[in-house]
Amino acid sequence: MNILITSVALLYGLIFGSFFNVVGLRVPTQSLFDQNRSYCDTCERTLTWKELVPVWSFIIQRGRCKSCSQSISPLYPIMELATGLLFALTYYLTGFSSDLILGLLLIALIIPVTVSDIAHRRIPNRLLLFFGPLFIIYRIIYPLTPFWDSFLGAGFAFLLVFMIILISKGGMGVGDLKYYTLFGFIFGFSHFLLLFFLSTLYGALYGVVMMKVKKVGRKTKIPFGPFIGLAALTVFYFGDALIQWYLNLFM
C-alpha cells in the first residue's frame, strides 16, 4: 500500500510540476492568466493534450515544438521530474502527517521560485505574498517548540542577509532577503543557520564547477534562489539528523 501511494504521489507531482513551471515562468511577466490553456512561447499555438504530458511529451517531441520546431527549454521536464520525485519522497518520509503538508507547501513554493529565478533572475513578490500567509497559518496550527523560535529565526535571517546586502553592495538581492526571512520563520533559528550554511555551500560548489567548465568569471552573477530552495529542502528532509550529527561530532 505504501508503494502504491508513493507512486500516486509521484504522478501527482509530475502533473503539479508542469503547472509550477508555468507559474514560475509567467508570474514575473504577469502573463499567468493571458490564456486559459498552455501555448508555445514562440509561435503561441495552443498545445494539445498530447503535448502536455509531463516529461514524456518532451522526450517524444525531442525537445522541440511540433509546429515551429523551436527548442523547448529542458527546464520543463527537469522541474516536472524533480517535483514528482519530491512529492514521492515527501510522502515516503512523512506519511500522512503534518510534515506532509509542510513538505508539499515547500515544494509548491520552491519549484516556481526556482524556475522564475533561473529564467528571469527574479524571486516574485507575488509568490512570497501568496505562500507567506499559508506558512503563517501552518505555524499557528503546528508551532515550533518554543513557539517564538519562528520569530527568532525570521528576525535573525532578515538581519543577517540585510547586513550581507549592505556589505556586498548588491551581492544578494531583496528577493533573496525575503526568501531567507520566510524560511527563517518556517524552520526557526538553529535550522535556519544550517539552511544558510548549506545554501552558501551549494552556491559556492556550483560557482567552482561553472568556472572550471564554462570559464565564467568570479564576478558573474548567478541566480541564488535555487540554492536557497535546495538548502530548504535538505533541512526539511534531513535537518534534524544533520544537526544531531554535528552535535555528536563537536560537542
PDB file of C-alpha atoms in Angstrom:
ATOM      1  CA  MET A   1       0.000   0.000   0.000  1.00  0.00           C
ATOM      2  CA  ASN A   2       2.830   2.392   0.873  1.00  0.00           C
ATOM      3  CA  ILE A   3       4.464   1.786  -2.508  1.00  0.00           C
ATOM      4  CA  LEU A   4       1.134   2.391  -4.260  1.00  0.00           C
ATOM      5  CA  ILE A   5       0.531   5.716  -2.505  1.00  0.00           C
ATOM      6  CA  THR A   6       4.136   6.768  -3.146  1.00  0.00           C
ATOM      7  CA  SER A   7       3.614   6.021  -6.849  1.00  0.00           C
ATOM      8  CA  VAL A   8       0.424   8.073  -6.867  1.00  0.00           C
ATOM      9  CA  ALA A   9       2.308  10.919  -5.178  1.00  0.00           C
ATOM     10  CA  LEU A  10       4.919  10.698  -7.949  1.00  0.00           C
ATOM     11  CA  LEU A  11       2.241  11.002 -10.644  1.00  0.00           C
ATOM     12  CA  TYR A  12       0.554  13.940  -8.931  1.00  0.00           C
ATOM     13  CA  GLY A  13       3.960  15.574  -8.553  1.00  0.00           C
ATOM     14  CA  LEU A  14       4.617  15.288 -12.288  1.00  0.00           C
ATOM     15  CA  ILE A  15       1.275  16.957 -13.022  1.00  0.00           C
ATOM     16  CA  PHE A  16       1.776  19.731 -10.484  1.00  0.00           C
ATOM     17  CA  GLY A  17       5.346  20.166 -11.679  1.00  0.00           C
ATOM     18  CA  SER A  18       4.027  21.123 -15.107  1.00  0.00           C
ATOM     19  CA  PHE A  19       1.795  23.752 -13.500  1.00  0.00           C
ATOM     20  CA  PHE A  20       4.616  25.044 -11.274  1.00  0.00           C
ATOM     21  CA  ASN A  21       6.720  25.527 -14.400  1.00  0.00           C
ATOM     22  CA  VAL A  22       4.067  27.732 -15.936  1.00  0.00           C
ATOM     23  CA  VAL A  23       3.661  29.710 -12.717  1.00  0.00           C
ATOM     24  CA  GLY A  24       7.396  30.288 -12.390  1.00  0.00           C
ATOM     25  CA  LEU A  25       7.756  31.424 -15.995  1.00  0.00           C
ATOM     26  CA  ARG A  26       4.680  33.638 -16.254  1.00  0.00           C
ATOM     27  CA  VAL A  27       4.158  35.226 -12.847  1.00  0.00           C
ATOM     28  CA  PRO A  28       7.190  37.535 -13.260  1.00  0.00           C
ATOM     29  CA  THR A  29       5.814  38.730 -16.622  1.00  0.00           C
ATOM     30  CA  GLN A  30       2.234  38.972 -15.296  1.00  0.00           C
ATOM     31  CA  SER A  31       1.032  36.662 -18.076  1.00  0.00           C
ATOM     32  CA  LEU A  32      -0.175  33.723 -15.994  1.00  0.00           C
ATOM     33  CA  PHE A  33      -3.831  34.156 -16.989  1.00  0.00           C
ATOM     34  CA  ASP A  34      -3.352  35.548 -20.504  1.00  0.00           C
ATOM     35  CA  GLN A  35      -4.695  32.293 -21.963  1.00  0.00           C
ATOM     36  CA  ASN A  36      -6.785  29.559 -20.404  1.00  0.00           C
ATOM     37  CA  ARG A  37      -4.707  26.818 -21.993  1.00  0.00           C
ATOM     38  CA  SER A  38      -0.977  26.258 -22.368  1.00  0.00           C
ATOM     39  CA  TYR A  39       0.681  27.543 -25.509  1.00  0.00           C
ATOM     40  CA  CYS A  40       4.067  27.605 -27.205  1.00  0.00           C
ATOM     41  CA  ASP A  41       6.023  30.628 -26.014  1.00  0.00           C
ATOM     42  CA  THR A  42       7.442  31.138 -29.526  1.00  0.00           C
ATOM     43  CA  CYS A  43       4.590  30.611 -32.010  1.00  0.00           C
ATOM     44  CA  GLU A  44       1.819  30.971 -29.360  1.00  0.00           C
ATOM     45  CA  ARG A  45      -0.055  27.950 -30.727  1.00  0.00           C
ATOM     46  CA  THR A  46      -2.367  26.320 -28.188  1.00  0.00           C
ATOM     47  CA  LEU A  47      -0.895  22.972 -27.211  1.00  0.00           C
ATOM     48  CA  THR A  48      -2.831  19.714 -27.467  1.00  0.00           C
ATOM     49  CA  TRP A  49      -3.116  17.302 -24.556  1.00  0.00           C
ATOM     50  CA  LYS A  50      -0.551  15.026 -26.208  1.00  0.00           C
ATOM     51  CA  GLU A  51       1.996  17.847 -25.932  1.00  0.00           C
ATOM     52  CA  LEU A  52       1.287  18.403 -22.249  1.00  0.00           C
ATOM     53  CA  VAL A  53       2.118  15.006 -20.778  1.00  0.00           C
ATOM     54  CA  PRO A  54       4.833  15.748 -18.202  1.00  0.00           C
ATOM     55  CA  VAL A  55       8.344  14.635 -19.228  1.00  0.00           C
ATOM     56  CA  TRP A  56       7.023  12.148 -21.809  1.00  0.00           C
ATOM     57  CA  SER A  57       5.924  14.815 -24.319  1.00  0.00           C
ATOM     58  CA  PHE A  58       9.353  16.439 -24.190  1.00  0.00           C
ATOM     59  CA  ILE A  59      11.016  13.110 -24.943  1.00  0.00           C
ATOM     60  CA  ILE A  60       8.629  12.186 -27.787  1.00  0.00           C
ATOM     61  CA  GLN A  61       8.956  15.626 -29.388  1.00  0.00           C
ATOM     62  CA  ARG A  62      12.733  15.523 -28.954  1.00  0.00           C
ATOM     63  CA  GLY A  63      12.637  18.793 -27.103  1.00  0.00           C
ATOM     64  CA  ARG A  64      11.035  20.809 -29.904  1.00  0.00           C
ATOM     65  CA  CYS A  65       7.647  22.390 -30.649  1.00  0.00           C
ATOM     66  CA  LYS A  66       5.729  20.335 -33.220  1.00  0.00           C
ATOM     67  CA  SER A  67       4.584  23.479 -35.002  1.00  0.00           C
ATOM     68  CA  CYS A  68       7.542  25.874 -35.169  1.00  0.00           C
ATOM     69  CA  SER A  69      10.346  23.416 -34.272  1.00  0.00           C
ATOM     70  CA  GLN A  70      11.674  25.845 -31.692  1.00  0.00           C
ATOM     71  CA  SER A  71      13.649  24.196 -28.910  1.00  0.00           C
ATOM     72  CA  ILE A  72      11.743  23.664 -25.671  1.00  0.00           C
ATOM     73  CA  SER A  73      13.659  24.556 -22.542  1.00  0.00           C
ATOM     74  CA  PRO A  74      14.890  21.437 -20.685  1.00  0.00           C
ATOM     75  CA  LEU A  75      13.801  23.302 -17.564  1.00  0.00           C
ATOM     76  CA  TYR A  76      10.280  21.957 -18.195  1.00  0.00           C
ATOM     77  CA  PRO A  77      10.990  18.209 -17.912  1.00  0.00           C
ATOM     78  CA  ILE A  78      13.679  18.708 -15.252  1.00  0.00           C
ATOM     79  CA  MET A  79      11.313  20.565 -12.936  1.00  0.00           C
ATOM     80  CA  GLU A  80       8.417  18.216 -13.685  1.00  0.00           C
ATOM     81  CA  LEU A  81      10.532  15.194 -12.801  1.00  0.00           C
ATOM     82  CA  ALA A  82      12.002  16.945  -9.756  1.00  0.00           C
ATOM     83  CA  THR A  83       8.526  17.801  -8.457  1.00  0.00           C
ATOM     84  CA  GLY A  84       7.331  14.243  -8.976  1.00  0.00           C
ATOM     85  CA  LEU A  85      10.294  12.785  -7.118  1.00  0.00           C
ATOM     86  CA  LEU A  86       9.963  15.332  -4.309  1.00  0.00           C
ATOM     87  CA  PHE A  87       6.256  14.590  -3.871  1.00  0.00           C
ATOM     88  CA  ALA A  88       7.037  10.878  -3.679  1.00  0.00           C
ATOM     89  CA  LEU A  89       9.971  11.378  -1.292  1.00  0.00           C
ATOM     90  CA  THR A  90       7.926  13.647   0.963  1.00  0.00           C
ATOM     91  CA  TYR A  91       5.147  11.120   1.368  1.00  0.00           C
ATOM     92  CA  TYR A  92       7.629   8.256   1.750  1.00  0.00           C
ATOM     93  CA  LEU A  93       9.440  10.012   4.612  1.00  0.00           C
ATOM     94  CA  THR A  94       6.476  11.639   6.375  1.00  0.00           C
ATOM     95  CA  GLY A  95       3.400   9.539   5.618  1.00  0.00           C
ATOM     96  CA  PHE A  96       0.070  11.208   6.328  1.00  0.00           C
ATOM     97  CA  SER A  97       1.211  13.721   8.922  1.00  0.00           C
ATOM     98  CA  SER A  98       1.513  17.447   9.468  1.00  0.00           C
ATOM     99  CA  ASP A  99       5.004  17.251   7.961  1.00  0.00           C
ATOM    100  CA  LEU A 100       3.443  16.099   4.695  1.00  0.00           C
ATOM    101  CA  ILE A 101       1.508  19.372   4.497  1.00  0.00           C
ATOM    102  CA  LEU A 102       4.638  21.398   5.212  1.00  0.00           C
ATOM    103  CA  GLY A 103       6.655  19.442   2.671  1.00  0.00           C
ATOM    104  CA  LEU A 104       4.105  19.914  -0.105  1.00  0.00           C
ATOM    105  CA  LEU A 105       3.819  23.626   0.674  1.00  0.00           C
ATOM    106  CA  LEU A 106       7.596  23.962   0.496  1.00  0.00           C
ATOM    107  CA  ILE A 107       7.735  22.196  -2.869  1.00  0.00           C
ATOM    108  CA  ALA A 108       4.870  24.319  -4.210  1.00  0.00           C
ATOM    109  CA  LEU A 109       6.860  27.449  -3.295  1.00  0.00           C
ATOM    110  CA  ILE A 110      10.389  26.347  -4.138  1.00  0.00           C
ATOM    111  CA  ILE A 111       9.799  24.911  -7.630  1.00  0.00           C
ATOM    112  CA  PRO A 112       8.168  28.018  -9.197  1.00  0.00           C
ATOM    113  CA  VAL A 113      10.609  30.333  -7.411  1.00  0.00           C
ATOM    114  CA  THR A 114      13.499  28.266  -8.781  1.00  0.00           C
ATOM    115  CA  VAL A 115      12.068  28.386 -12.309  1.00  0.00           C
ATOM    116  CA  SER A 116      11.462  32.129 -12.045  1.00  0.00           C
ATOM    117  CA  ASP A 117      14.944  32.885 -10.732  1.00  0.00           C
ATOM    118  CA  ILE A 118      16.614  30.789 -13.423  1.00  0.00           C
ATOM    119  CA  ALA A 119      14.501  32.187 -16.270  1.00  0.00           C
ATOM    120  CA  HIS A 120      14.028  35.793 -15.160  1.00  0.00           C
ATOM    121  CA  ARG A 121      16.576  36.359 -12.360  1.00  0.00           C
ATOM    122  CA  ARG A 122      13.673  37.262 -10.083  1.00  0.00           C
ATOM    123  CA  ILE A 123      12.029  35.889  -6.956  1.00  0.00           C
ATOM    124  CA  PRO A 124       8.479  37.200  -7.456  1.00  0.00           C
ATOM    125  CA  ASN A 125       6.842  39.080  -4.594  1.00  0.00           C
ATOM    126  CA  ARG A 126       3.523  37.602  -5.656  1.00  0.00           C
ATOM    127  CA  LEU A 127       4.672  34.074  -4.864  1.00  0.00           C
ATOM    128  CA  LEU A 128       6.076  35.065  -1.488  1.00  0.00           C
ATOM    129  CA  LEU A 129       2.942  37.048  -0.633  1.00  0.00           C
ATOM    130  CA  PHE A 130       0.744  34.116  -1.629  1.00  0.00           C
ATOM    131  CA  PHE A 131       2.635  31.469   0.326  1.00  0.00           C
ATOM    132  CA  GLY A 132       3.633  33.628   3.299  1.00  0.00           C
ATOM    133  CA  PRO A 133       0.162  33.586   4.921  1.00  0.00           C
ATOM    134  CA  LEU A 134      -0.121  29.836   4.312  1.00  0.00           C
ATOM    135  CA  PHE A 135       3.077  29.175   6.220  1.00  0.00           C
ATOM    136  CA  ILE A 136       1.977  31.545   8.993  1.00  0.00           C
ATOM    137  CA  ILE A 137      -1.298  29.628   9.332  1.00  0.00           C
ATOM    138  CA  TYR A 138       0.646  26.365   9.341  1.00  0.00           C
ATOM    139  CA  ARG A 139       2.912  27.585  12.134  1.00  0.00           C
ATOM    140  CA  ILE A 140      -0.098  28.777  14.139  1.00  0.00           C
ATOM    141  CA  ILE A 141      -1.607  25.286  13.929  1.00  0.00           C
ATOM    142  CA  TYR A 142       1.718  23.452  14.234  1.00  0.00           C
ATOM    143  CA  PRO A 143       4.084  25.824  16.118  1.00  0.00           C
ATOM    144  CA  LEU A 144       7.759  25.234  16.721  1.00  0.00           C
ATOM    145  CA  THR A 145       8.967  24.485  20.248  1.00  0.00           C
ATOM    146  CA  PRO A 146       9.246  27.080  21.671  1.00  0.00           C
ATOM    147  CA  PHE A 147       6.730  28.964  19.519  1.00  0.00           C
ATOM    148  CA  TRP A 148       8.855  32.133  19.420  1.00  0.00           C
ATOM    149  CA  ASP A 149      11.623  30.257  17.604  1.00  0.00           C
ATOM    150  CA  SER A 150       9.849  31.133  14.348  1.00  0.00           C
ATOM    151  CA  PHE A 151      10.126  34.843  15.105  1.00  0.00           C
ATOM    152  CA  LEU A 152      13.736  34.480  16.235  1.00  0.00           C
ATOM    153  CA  GLY A 153      14.584  32.641  13.031  1.00  0.00           C
ATOM    154  CA  ALA A 154      12.856  35.209  10.825  1.00  0.00           C
ATOM    155  CA  GLY A 155      14.419  38.156  12.636  1.00  0.00           C
ATOM    156  CA  PHE A 156      17.915  36.697  12.535  1.00  0.00           C
ATOM    157  CA  ALA A 157      17.546  35.763   8.864  1.00  0.00           C
ATOM    158  CA  PHE A 158      16.434  39.281   7.965  1.00  0.00           C
ATOM    159  CA  LEU A 159      19.260  40.990   9.864  1.00  0.00           C
ATOM    160  CA  LEU A 160      21.951  38.603   8.605  1.00  0.00           C
ATOM    161  CA  VAL A 161      21.029  38.848   4.927  1.00  0.00           C
ATOM    162  CA  PHE A 162      20.348  42.591   5.168  1.00  0.00           C
ATOM    163  CA  MET A 163      23.870  43.124   6.504  1.00  0.00           C
ATOM    164  CA  ILE A 164      25.294  40.962   3.710  1.00  0.00           C
ATOM    165  CA  ILE A 165      23.446  43.066   1.132  1.00  0.00           C
ATOM    166  CA  LEU A 166      24.848  46.273   2.639  1.00  0.00           C
ATOM    167  CA  ILE A 167      28.404  44.970   2.889  1.00  0.00           C
ATOM    168  CA  SER A 168      28.479  43.269  -0.509  1.00  0.00           C
ATOM    169  CA  LYS A 169      26.700  46.180  -2.232  1.00  0.00           C
ATOM    170  CA  GLY A 170      24.354  44.007  -4.253  1.00  0.00           C
ATOM    171  CA  GLY A 171      25.881  40.575  -3.752  1.00  0.00           C
ATOM    172  CA  MET A 172      22.383  39.434  -2.812  1.00  0.00           C
ATOM    173  CA  GLY A 173      19.031  40.850  -3.824  1.00  0.00           C
ATOM    174  CA  VAL A 174      15.952  41.911  -1.917  1.00  0.00           C
ATOM    175  CA  GLY A 175      14.212  38.794  -3.223  1.00  0.00           C
ATOM    176  CA  ASP A 176      16.828  36.632  -1.531  1.00  0.00           C
ATOM    177  CA  LEU A 177      16.300  38.616   1.677  1.00  0.00           C
ATOM    178  CA  LYS A 178      12.555  37.955   1.686  1.00  0.00           C
ATOM    179  CA  TYR A 179      13.051  34.310   0.710  1.00  0.00           C
ATOM    180  CA  TYR A 180      15.541  33.684   3.510  1.00  0.00           C
ATOM    181  CA  THR A 181      13.341  35.502   6.035  1.00  0.00           C
ATOM    182  CA  LEU A 182      10.366  33.310   5.182  1.00  0.00           C
ATOM    183  CA  PHE A 183      12.464  30.172   5.672  1.00  0.00           C
ATOM    184  CA  GLY A 184      13.763  31.569   8.960  1.00  0.00           C
ATOM    185  CA  PHE A 185      10.169  31.808  10.136  1.00  0.00           C
ATOM    186  CA  ILE A 186       9.335  28.313   8.918  1.00  0.00           C
ATOM    187  CA  PHE A 187      12.348  26.492  10.364  1.00  0.00           C
ATOM    188  CA  GLY A 188      13.428  28.555  13.367  1.00  0.00           C
ATOM    189  CA  PHE A 189      16.865  29.781  14.424  1.00  0.00           C
ATOM    190  CA  SER A 190      19.060  26.662  14.542  1.00  0.00           C
ATOM    191  CA  HIS A 191      17.664  25.110  11.385  1.00  0.00           C
ATOM    192  CA  PHE A 192      17.991  28.426   9.568  1.00  0.00           C
ATOM    193  CA  LEU A 193      21.692  28.521  10.429  1.00  0.00           C
ATOM    194  CA  LEU A 194      22.027  25.124   8.770  1.00  0.00           C
ATOM    195  CA  LEU A 195      19.947  26.296   5.801  1.00  0.00           C
ATOM    196  CA  PHE A 196      22.100  29.393   5.311  1.00  0.00           C
ATOM    197  CA  PHE A 197      25.311  27.371   5.517  1.00  0.00           C
ATOM    198  CA  LEU A 198      24.048  24.788   3.018  1.00  0.00           C
ATOM    199  CA  SER A 199      22.774  27.365   0.535  1.00  0.00           C
ATOM    200  CA  THR A 200      26.145  29.124   0.630  1.00  0.00           C
ATOM    201  CA  LEU A 201      27.924  25.779   0.214  1.00  0.00           C
ATOM    202  CA  TYR A 202      25.734  24.749  -2.727  1.00  0.00           C
ATOM    203  CA  GLY A 203      26.225  28.123  -4.407  1.00  0.00           C
ATOM    204  CA  ALA A 204      29.992  28.021  -3.906  1.00  0.00           C
ATOM    205  CA  LEU A 205      30.272  24.483  -5.298  1.00  0.00           C
ATOM    206  CA  TYR A 206      28.205  25.468  -8.325  1.00  0.00           C
ATOM    207  CA  GLY A 207      30.389  28.518  -8.886  1.00  0.00           C
ATOM    208  CA  VAL A 208      33.578  26.440  -8.756  1.00  0.00           C
ATOM    209  CA  VAL A 209      32.173  23.895 -11.226  1.00  0.00           C
ATOM    210  CA  MET A 210      30.997  26.619 -13.616  1.00  0.00           C
ATOM    211  CA  MET A 211      34.401  28.326 -13.522  1.00  0.00           C
ATOM    212  CA  LYS A 212      36.008  25.020 -14.454  1.00  0.00           C
ATOM    213  CA  VAL A 213      33.512  24.038 -17.145  1.00  0.00           C
ATOM    214  CA  LYS A 214      32.445  27.338 -18.696  1.00  0.00           C
ATOM    215  CA  LYS A 215      35.344  29.506 -17.618  1.00  0.00           C
ATOM    216  CA  VAL A 216      32.975  32.089 -16.129  1.00  0.00           C
ATOM    217  CA  GLY A 217      34.492  34.877 -14.027  1.00  0.00           C
ATOM    218  CA  ARG A 218      34.249  35.384 -10.295  1.00  0.00           C
ATOM    219  CA  LYS A 219      32.008  38.414 -10.798  1.00  0.00           C
ATOM    220  CA  THR A 220      29.496  36.573 -12.987  1.00  0.00           C
ATOM    221  CA  LYS A 221      26.083  36.812 -11.352  1.00  0.00           C
ATOM    222  CA  ILE A 222      24.176  33.585 -10.859  1.00  0.00           C
ATOM    223  CA  PRO A 223      20.609  33.138  -9.570  1.00  0.00           C
ATOM    224  CA  PHE A 224      20.845  32.218  -5.889  1.00  0.00           C
ATOM    225  CA  GLY A 225      17.201  31.272  -5.320  1.00  0.00           C
ATOM    226  CA  PRO A 226      17.685  27.654  -6.484  1.00  0.00           C
ATOM    227  CA  PHE A 227      20.410  27.094  -3.875  1.00  0.00           C
ATOM    228  CA  ILE A 228      18.262  28.596  -1.117  1.00  0.00           C
ATOM    229  CA  GLY A 229      15.405  26.308  -2.132  1.00  0.00           C
ATOM    230  CA  LEU A 230      17.656  23.246  -2.323  1.00  0.00           C
ATOM    231  CA  ALA A 231      19.022  24.038   1.129  1.00  0.00           C
ATOM    232  CA  ALA A 232      15.483  24.444   2.491  1.00  0.00           C
ATOM    233  CA  LEU A 233      14.510  21.009   1.171  1.00  0.00           C
ATOM    234  CA  THR A 234      17.694  19.486   2.620  1.00  0.00           C
ATOM    235  CA  VAL A 235      16.847  20.978   6.016  1.00  0.00           C
ATOM    236  CA  PHE A 236      13.254  19.764   5.793  1.00  0.00           C
ATOM    237  CA  TYR A 237      14.241  16.184   4.973  1.00  0.00           C
ATOM    238  CA  PHE A 238      17.494  15.794   6.883  1.00  0.00           C
ATOM    239  CA  GLY A 239      17.871  18.855   9.125  1.00  0.00           C
ATOM    240  CA  ASP A 240      17.363  17.122  12.464  1.00  0.00           C
ATOM    241  CA  ALA A 241      19.796  14.341  11.539  1.00  0.00           C
ATOM    242  CA  LEU A 242      22.450  16.800  10.315  1.00  0.00           C
ATOM    243  CA  ILE A 243      22.210  18.929  13.452  1.00  0.00           C
ATOM    244  CA  GLN A 244      22.392  15.855  15.668  1.00  0.00           C
ATOM    245  CA  TRP A 245      25.417  14.602  13.731  1.00  0.00           C
ATOM    246  CA  TYR A 246      27.125  17.971  14.224  1.00  0.00           C
ATOM    247  CA  LEU A 247      26.381  17.983  17.949  1.00  0.00           C
ATOM    248  CA  ASN A 248      27.703  14.442  18.381  1.00  0.00           C
ATOM    249  CA  LEU A 249      30.831  15.303  16.420  1.00  0.00           C
ATOM    250  CA  PHE A 250      31.804  18.584  18.061  1.00  0.00           C
ATOM    251  CA  MET A 251      30.006  18.756  21.384  1.00  0.00           C
TER     252      MET A 251
END
